[in-house]
Amino acid sequence: MNIGNIELKSDVVVAPMAGVTDLPFRLICRKFHKGLIVSEMVSVSALYYKDKKTAQMMRIEEIEHPMALQIFTADVEKLDAIMAILNEQPNEILDFNMGCPAPKIVNNGEGSALMKTPKIAEEILKLAVKKSSKPVTVKFRTGWDSNSINAIEFAKMAENAGVSAIAVHGRTREQFYSGTADWEMIRKVKDSVKIPVIGNGDIYTVEDAVEMKRQTGCDGVMIGRGLQGNPWLLEEIDSYFKTGEKIKSPSLTDKFTISKEHFNNLLKYKGLHIAVLEMRKHAAWYFKGLNGASHYKNEINRATTPERVLEILTQAFQ
């Protein structure tokens, strides 16, 4: 799959997930994936006001390429003011989030709220395409709610604005992450544009990814929640796409090794206190399917030291 002048080695894309696809998580994904990874979304306003925490969120290590930096905004003027900063970043692709359903985002007219104001979305994308030194992409949903499904019109607008690819999450904002993703709407979007379309929603297995491609004709599949505690899925899907053969599932030893490395990444990049707190949610995902998963989850939620976290991981997987 090609996005603009960027040739990707995989049709599988790691979805942007707020609070999840940070640097420690992305480094784990990169062990199993040679294709595109999208960062957690970065606020244009925060960049405009030179927020130090936001600058840290934009850190990209050499091993991470190819990377898409995802930003969100509803303010054309602020975007214009920081385009030079965005062009200086080492990412290969600039991605716009127009699908986030979080109230704190949509209440500012950002994220999926832009599906209600496509004219503003169009101004943003046209400006970005004009001033970006990198291919521009956009991710959005099927619509705001079931009474305003406008993904096809939105996709055509994005294509006309000059974006190089689009990603469609097959749910409305009203659905958040509930219900079933509408793959049929993704197919209709794919049929309506000539640029690459990446399908997103309800991909948890190799079979899901194969069926998504079959049903929608999409150029690539984007995986989000299916990777939580299961980064091996990236390699499994990509391998099947390329060879038609399944590779073996990770062993308990594999899960221990990767969960421990993930925790060490958190310690390295976020410090002891935050690492212990954030490992609680990641460990709960790694524990899924284990005998005694609830017990280990409860134990790690009470852990306050790195030593205790590693002790629980060892007990769970060995």
CSV table of C-alpha atoms in Angstrom, one decimal:
chain,number,residue,atom,x,y,z
A,1,MET,CA,0.0,0.0,0.0
A,2,ASN,CA,1.3,3.5,-0.9
A,3,ILE,CA,0.3,6.7,0.8
A,4,GLY,CA,1.4,9.6,-1.3
A,5,ASN,CA,5.1,9.0,-2.0
A,6,ILE,CA,5.4,6.7,1.0
A,7,GLU,CA,5.6,3.0,0.2
A,8,LEU,CA,4.5,0.8,3.1
A,9,LYS,CA,5.7,-2.7,3.7
A,10,SER,CA,2.4,-3.8,5.2
A,11,ASP,CA,-1.3,-3.3,4.7
A,12,VAL,CA,-1.7,-3.4,8.4
A,13,VAL,CA,-1.8,-0.1,10.3
A,14,VAL,CA,-1.6,0.5,14.1
A,15,ALA,CA,-4.5,2.8,15.1
A,16,PRO,CA,-4.0,5.9,17.2
A,17,MET,CA,-5.4,5.3,20.7
A,18,ALA,CA,-5.4,8.1,23.2
A,19,GLY,CA,-3.4,7.1,26.3
A,20,VAL,CA,-2.3,3.8,24.7
A,21,THR,CA,-0.2,4.3,21.5
A,22,ASP,CA,2.5,6.2,23.4
A,23,LEU,CA,6.2,5.6,22.8
A,24,PRO,CA,6.6,2.6,25.1
A,25,PHE,CA,3.6,0.8,23.5
A,26,ARG,CA,4.7,1.7,19.9
A,27,LEU,CA,8.2,0.3,20.6
A,28,ILE,CA,6.5,-3.0,21.5
A,29,CYS,CA,4.4,-2.9,18.4
A,30,ARG,CA,7.4,-2.3,16.2
A,31,LYS,CA,8.9,-5.6,17.3
A,32,PHE,CA,6.1,-7.3,15.3
A,33,HIS,CA,5.4,-4.8,12.6
A,34,LYS,CA,7.2,-3.1,9.7
A,35,GLY,CA,4.2,-1.1,8.5
A,36,LEU,CA,2.7,2.2,9.5
A,37,ILE,CA,2.1,3.2,13.2
A,38,VAL,CA,-0.1,6.2,14.1
A,39,SER,CA,0.7,8.2,17.2
A,40,GLU,CA,-1.8,9.1,19.8
A,41,MET,CA,-3.4,12.4,18.9
A,42,VAL,CA,-1.7,15.7,19.6
A,43,SER,CA,-3.5,19.0,20.1
A,44,VAL,CA,-2.8,21.8,17.7
A,45,SER,CA,-3.8,24.3,20.4
A,46,ALA,CA,-1.3,22.7,22.8
A,47,LEU,CA,1.4,23.0,20.2
A,48,TYR,CA,0.4,26.6,19.4
A,49,TYR,CA,0.8,27.5,23.1
A,50,LYS,CA,4.1,25.5,23.4
A,51,ASP,CA,2.9,23.0,25.9
A,52,LYS,CA,5.9,21.0,27.1
A,53,LYS,CA,4.0,17.8,27.7
A,54,THR,CA,2.8,17.8,24.2
A,55,ALA,CA,6.3,18.1,22.8
A,56,GLN,CA,7.2,15.0,24.8
A,57,MET,CA,4.2,13.2,23.2
A,58,MET,CA,5.7,13.9,19.8
A,59,ARG,CA,9.0,12.1,20.5
A,60,ILE,CA,9.7,9.6,17.8
A,61,GLU,CA,12.7,7.1,18.0
A,62,GLU,CA,14.6,6.1,14.9
A,63,ILE,CA,13.4,2.5,15.1
A,64,GLU,CA,9.7,3.7,14.8
A,65,HIS,CA,9.6,4.6,11.2
A,66,PRO,CA,7.4,4.7,9.2
A,67,MET,CA,5.3,6.9,11.6
A,68,ALA,CA,2.2,9.1,11.2
A,69,LEU,CA,1.8,11.9,13.6
A,70,GLN,CA,-1.8,12.5,14.3
A,71,ILE,CA,-3.1,15.9,15.3
A,72,PHE,CA,-6.5,17.4,16.0
A,73,THR,CA,-8.0,20.8,15.6
A,74,ALA,CA,-10.9,22.9,14.5
A,75,ASP,CA,-8.9,26.1,14.3
A,76,VAL,CA,-7.5,26.9,10.9
A,77,GLU,CA,-5.5,29.9,12.0
A,78,LYS,CA,-3.7,28.0,14.8
A,79,LEU,CA,-3.0,25.1,12.4
A,80,ASP,CA,-1.5,27.6,9.9
A,81,ALA,CA,0.7,29.1,12.6
A,82,ILE,CA,2.3,25.7,13.6
A,83,MET,CA,2.7,24.1,10.1
A,84,ALA,CA,6.4,24.9,10.1
A,85,ILE,CA,6.8,23.1,13.4
A,86,LEU,CA,4.9,20.0,12.1
A,87,ASN,CA,7.1,20.0,9.0
A,88,GLU,CA,10.2,19.8,11.2
A,89,GLN,CA,9.0,16.6,12.9
A,90,PRO,CA,10.6,13.2,11.7
A,91,ASN,CA,7.2,11.5,10.9
A,92,GLU,CA,6.6,10.4,7.4
A,93,ILE,CA,2.8,11.2,7.3
A,94,LEU,CA,0.6,13.9,8.9
A,95,ASP,CA,-2.7,12.5,10.0
A,96,PHE,CA,-5.8,14.4,11.1
A,97,ASN,CA,-8.2,13.0,13.7
A,98,MET,CA,-11.8,13.8,12.8
A,99,GLY,CA,-13.3,10.8,14.5
A,100,CYS,CA,-12.5,11.0,18.2
A,101,PRO,CA,-15.8,10.8,20.2
A,102,ALA,CA,-14.6,12.0,23.6
A,103,PRO,CA,-16.8,14.8,25.0
A,104,LYS,CA,-13.9,17.0,25.9
A,105,ILE,CA,-12.8,16.9,22.3
A,106,VAL,CA,-16.2,17.2,20.5
A,107,ASN,CA,-17.3,20.0,22.8
A,108,ASN,CA,-14.6,22.1,21.3
A,109,GLY,CA,-15.8,21.3,17.8
A,110,GLU,CA,-12.9,18.9,17.2
A,111,GLY,CA,-12.7,15.2,16.5
A,112,SER,CA,-15.9,13.7,15.2
A,113,ALA,CA,-17.7,17.0,15.7
A,114,LEU,CA,-16.1,18.0,12.4
A,115,MET,CA,-18.4,15.6,10.7
A,116,LYS,CA,-21.1,18.1,11.5
A,117,THR,CA,-19.1,21.0,10.1
A,118,PRO,CA,-17.5,19.6,6.9
A,119,LYS,CA,-16.8,23.0,5.6
A,120,ILE,CA,-14.4,23.7,8.5
A,121,ALA,CA,-12.9,20.2,8.0
A,122,GLU,CA,-12.4,21.0,4.3
A,123,GLU,CA,-10.6,24.3,5.2
A,124,ILE,CA,-8.3,22.4,7.6
A,125,LEU,CA,-7.4,19.7,5.1
A,126,LYS,CA,-6.8,22.0,2.2
A,127,LEU,CA,-4.5,24.2,4.3
A,128,ALA,CA,-2.6,21.1,5.5
A,129,VAL,CA,-2.2,19.7,2.1
A,130,LYS,CA,-1.0,23.0,0.8
A,131,LYS,CA,1.6,23.6,3.5
A,132,SER,CA,2.6,20.2,4.6
A,133,SER,CA,5.9,18.7,3.4
A,134,LYS,CA,4.5,15.2,4.0
A,135,PRO,CA,1.4,13.3,2.7
A,136,VAL,CA,-1.7,14.2,4.6
A,137,THR,CA,-4.3,11.7,5.7
A,138,VAL,CA,-7.5,11.8,7.8
A,139,LYS,CA,-9.4,9.4,10.0
A,140,PHE,CA,-13.1,9.8,10.6
A,141,ARG,CA,-16.3,7.9,11.4
A,142,THR,CA,-19.4,6.9,9.5
A,143,GLY,CA,-21.2,10.0,10.8
A,144,TRP,CA,-22.2,11.9,13.9
A,145,ASP,CA,-25.2,9.6,14.6
A,146,SER,CA,-27.6,7.2,12.8
A,147,ASN,CA,-29.6,10.1,11.4
A,148,SER,CA,-26.5,11.8,9.8
A,149,ILE,CA,-24.4,9.2,8.1
A,150,ASN,CA,-22.2,11.2,5.8
A,151,ALA,CA,-19.0,9.2,5.5
A,152,ILE,CA,-19.2,9.0,1.7
A,153,GLU,CA,-19.6,12.8,1.3
A,154,PHE,CA,-16.9,13.4,3.8
A,155,ALA,CA,-14.5,11.0,2.0
A,156,LYS,CA,-15.1,12.7,-1.3
A,157,MET,CA,-14.5,16.1,0.3
A,158,ALA,CA,-11.2,14.8,1.8
A,159,GLU,CA,-10.1,13.4,-1.6
A,160,ASN,CA,-10.9,16.7,-3.3
A,161,ALA,CA,-9.0,18.6,-0.6
A,162,GLY,CA,-5.9,16.6,-1.7
A,163,VAL,CA,-5.4,14.1,1.1
A,164,SER,CA,-3.4,11.0,0.2
A,165,ALA,CA,-5.5,8.4,2.1
A,166,ILE,CA,-8.4,8.1,4.5
A,167,ALA,CA,-9.2,5.7,7.4
A,168,VAL,CA,-12.8,5.0,8.3
A,169,HIS,CA,-13.9,3.7,11.7
A,170,GLY,CA,-17.2,1.9,11.0
A,171,ARG,CA,-19.1,3.5,13.8
A,172,THR,CA,-20.9,6.8,14.4
A,173,ARG,CA,-19.9,9.2,17.2
A,174,GLU,CA,-23.1,8.3,19.0
A,175,GLN,CA,-21.9,4.7,19.2
A,176,PHE,CA,-18.5,5.5,20.7
A,177,TYR,CA,-17.1,1.9,20.7
A,178,SER,CA,-20.3,0.0,21.3
A,179,GLY,CA,-22.3,-2.1,18.9
A,180,THR,CA,-20.9,-3.5,15.7
A,181,ALA,CA,-18.8,-1.7,13.2
A,182,ASP,CA,-20.5,-1.0,9.9
A,183,TRP,CA,-18.2,-2.6,7.3
A,184,GLU,CA,-20.8,-2.1,4.6
A,185,MET,CA,-20.3,1.7,4.9
A,186,ILE,CA,-16.6,1.3,4.7
A,187,ARG,CA,-17.2,-0.6,1.4
A,188,LYS,CA,-19.3,2.2,0.1
A,189,VAL,CA,-16.6,4.7,1.0
A,190,LYS,CA,-14.0,2.6,-0.8
A,191,ASP,CA,-16.2,2.5,-3.9
A,192,SER,CA,-16.6,6.3,-3.9
A,193,VAL,CA,-13.0,7.4,-3.9
A,194,LYS,CA,-9.8,6.6,-5.7
A,195,ILE,CA,-7.3,7.2,-2.9
A,196,PRO,CA,-6.4,4.4,-0.5
A,197,VAL,CA,-9.0,3.6,2.1
A,198,ILE,CA,-8.1,1.9,5.4
A,199,GLY,CA,-10.8,0.1,7.3
A,200,ASN,CA,-11.1,0.3,11.1
A,201,GLY,CA,-13.4,-1.4,13.6
A,202,ASP,CA,-13.8,-4.9,15.2
A,203,ILE,CA,-10.6,-6.5,14.1
A,204,TYR,CA,-9.5,-8.8,16.8
A,205,THR,CA,-8.2,-11.9,14.9
A,206,VAL,CA,-6.6,-12.8,11.6
A,207,GLU,CA,-10.0,-13.9,10.3
A,208,ASP,CA,-11.5,-10.5,11.1
A,209,ALA,CA,-8.8,-8.8,9.1
A,210,VAL,CA,-9.3,-11.1,6.1
A,211,GLU,CA,-13.0,-10.7,6.3
A,212,MET,CA,-12.7,-6.9,6.5
A,213,LYS,CA,-10.7,-6.8,3.3
A,214,ARG,CA,-13.0,-9.2,1.6
A,215,GLN,CA,-16.2,-7.4,2.5
A,216,THR,CA,-15.0,-3.9,2.0
A,217,GLY,CA,-12.2,-4.1,-0.6
A,218,CYS,CA,-10.2,-1.7,1.6
A,219,ASP,CA,-6.5,-1.2,0.8
A,220,GLY,CA,-5.4,-1.6,4.4
A,221,VAL,CA,-6.8,-2.6,7.9
A,222,MET,CA,-6.3,-0.5,11.0
A,223,ILE,CA,-6.2,-2.2,14.3
A,224,GLY,CA,-6.7,-0.5,17.7
A,225,ARG,CA,-8.2,-2.3,20.7
A,226,GLY,CA,-7.4,-5.7,19.2
A,227,LEU,CA,-3.7,-4.9,19.9
A,228,GLN,CA,-4.2,-4.2,23.6
A,229,GLY,CA,-2.2,-7.0,25.3
A,230,ASN,CA,-1.8,-8.7,21.9
A,231,PRO,CA,0.8,-6.9,19.8
A,232,TRP,CA,1.5,-10.3,18.1
A,233,LEU,CA,-1.7,-9.9,16.1
A,234,LEU,CA,0.2,-7.4,13.8
A,235,GLU,CA,2.7,-10.1,12.8
A,236,GLU,CA,0.0,-12.8,12.5
A,237,ILE,CA,-2.2,-10.7,10.2
A,238,ASP,CA,0.6,-9.4,8.0
A,239,SER,CA,2.1,-12.9,7.7
A,240,TYR,CA,-1.3,-14.3,6.6
A,241,PHE,CA,-1.9,-11.5,4.1
A,242,LYS,CA,1.5,-12.3,2.5
A,243,THR,CA,1.7,-16.0,2.7
A,244,GLY,CA,-1.8,-17.4,3.4
A,245,GLU,CA,-0.4,-19.3,6.4
A,246,LYS,CA,-0.9,-18.8,10.1
A,247,ILE,CA,2.0,-18.5,12.5
A,248,LYS,CA,1.9,-19.9,16.0
A,249,SER,CA,0.3,-18.0,18.8
A,250,PRO,CA,2.6,-16.5,21.5
A,251,SER,CA,3.5,-18.7,24.5
A,252,LEU,CA,3.3,-17.8,28.1
A,253,THR,CA,7.1,-17.2,28.0
A,254,ASP,CA,6.6,-14.8,25.0
A,255,LYS,CA,3.9,-12.9,26.9
A,256,PHE,CA,6.1,-12.6,30.0
A,257,THR,CA,9.0,-11.3,27.9
A,258,ILE,CA,7.0,-8.7,26.1
A,259,SER,CA,5.0,-7.5,29.1
A,260,LYS,CA,8.3,-7.1,31.1
A,261,GLU,CA,9.9,-5.2,28.2
A,262,HIS,CA,6.8,-3.0,27.9
A,263,PHE,CA,7.1,-2.2,31.6
A,264,ASN,CA,10.8,-1.4,31.2
A,265,ASN,CA,9.9,0.9,28.4
A,266,LEU,CA,7.5,2.7,30.6
A,267,LEU,CA,10.1,3.0,33.3
A,268,LYS,CA,12.6,4.4,30.8
A,269,TYR,CA,10.4,7.0,29.2
A,270,LYS,CA,7.9,7.9,31.9
A,271,GLY,CA,9.6,7.4,35.3
A,272,LEU,CA,8.8,5.0,38.2
A,273,HIS,CA,5.5,6.4,39.5
A,274,ILE,CA,3.7,6.8,36.1
A,275,ALA,CA,5.2,3.5,34.9
A,276,VAL,CA,3.7,1.6,37.8
A,277,LEU,CA,0.3,3.3,37.3
A,278,GLU,CA,0.1,2.8,33.6
A,279,MET,CA,1.3,-0.8,33.6
A,280,ARG,CA,-1.8,-1.7,35.5
A,281,LYS,CA,-4.1,-1.3,32.4
A,282,HIS,CA,-1.5,-2.9,30.1
A,283,ALA,CA,-1.0,-5.8,32.4
A,284,ALA,CA,-4.7,-6.4,32.6
A,285,TRP,CA,-4.8,-6.7,28.8
A,286,TYR,CA,-1.8,-9.1,28.8
A,287,PHE,CA,-3.5,-11.2,31.5
A,288,LYS,CA,-6.6,-11.7,29.4
A,289,GLY,CA,-7.3,-15.4,28.9
A,290,LEU,CA,-5.0,-16.6,31.7
A,291,ASN,CA,-6.2,-18.8,34.4
A,292,GLY,CA,-6.4,-16.5,37.4
A,293,ALA,CA,-6.5,-13.4,35.3
A,294,SER,CA,-8.8,-11.6,37.7
A,295,HIS,CA,-6.5,-12.4,40.7
A,296,TYR,CA,-3.4,-11.0,38.9
A,297,LYS,CA,-5.3,-8.0,37.7
A,298,ASN,CA,-6.4,-7.2,41.3
A,299,GLU,CA,-2.8,-7.7,42.5
A,300,ILE,CA,-1.2,-5.5,40.0
A,301,ASN,CA,-3.8,-2.7,40.7
A,302,ARG,CA,-2.4,-2.7,44.3
A,303,ALA,CA,1.2,-2.7,43.2
A,304,THR,CA,3.2,0.4,44.1
A,305,THR,CA,6.8,-0.6,43.3
A,306,PRO,CA,8.5,-1.9,40.1
A,307,GLU,CA,9.7,-4.9,42.0
A,308,ARG,CA,6.1,-5.9,42.9
A,309,VAL,CA,4.9,-5.3,39.3
A,310,LEU,CA,7.7,-7.7,38.0
A,311,GLU,CA,6.9,-10.2,40.7
A,312,ILE,CA,3.2,-10.3,39.6
A,313,LEU,CA,4.2,-10.6,35.9
A,314,THR,CA,6.5,-13.5,36.8
A,315,GLN,CA,3.8,-15.3,38.8
A,316,ALA,CA,1.2,-14.8,36.0
A,317,PHE,CA,3.3,-16.1,33.1
A,318,GLN,CA,5.7,-18.6,34.6
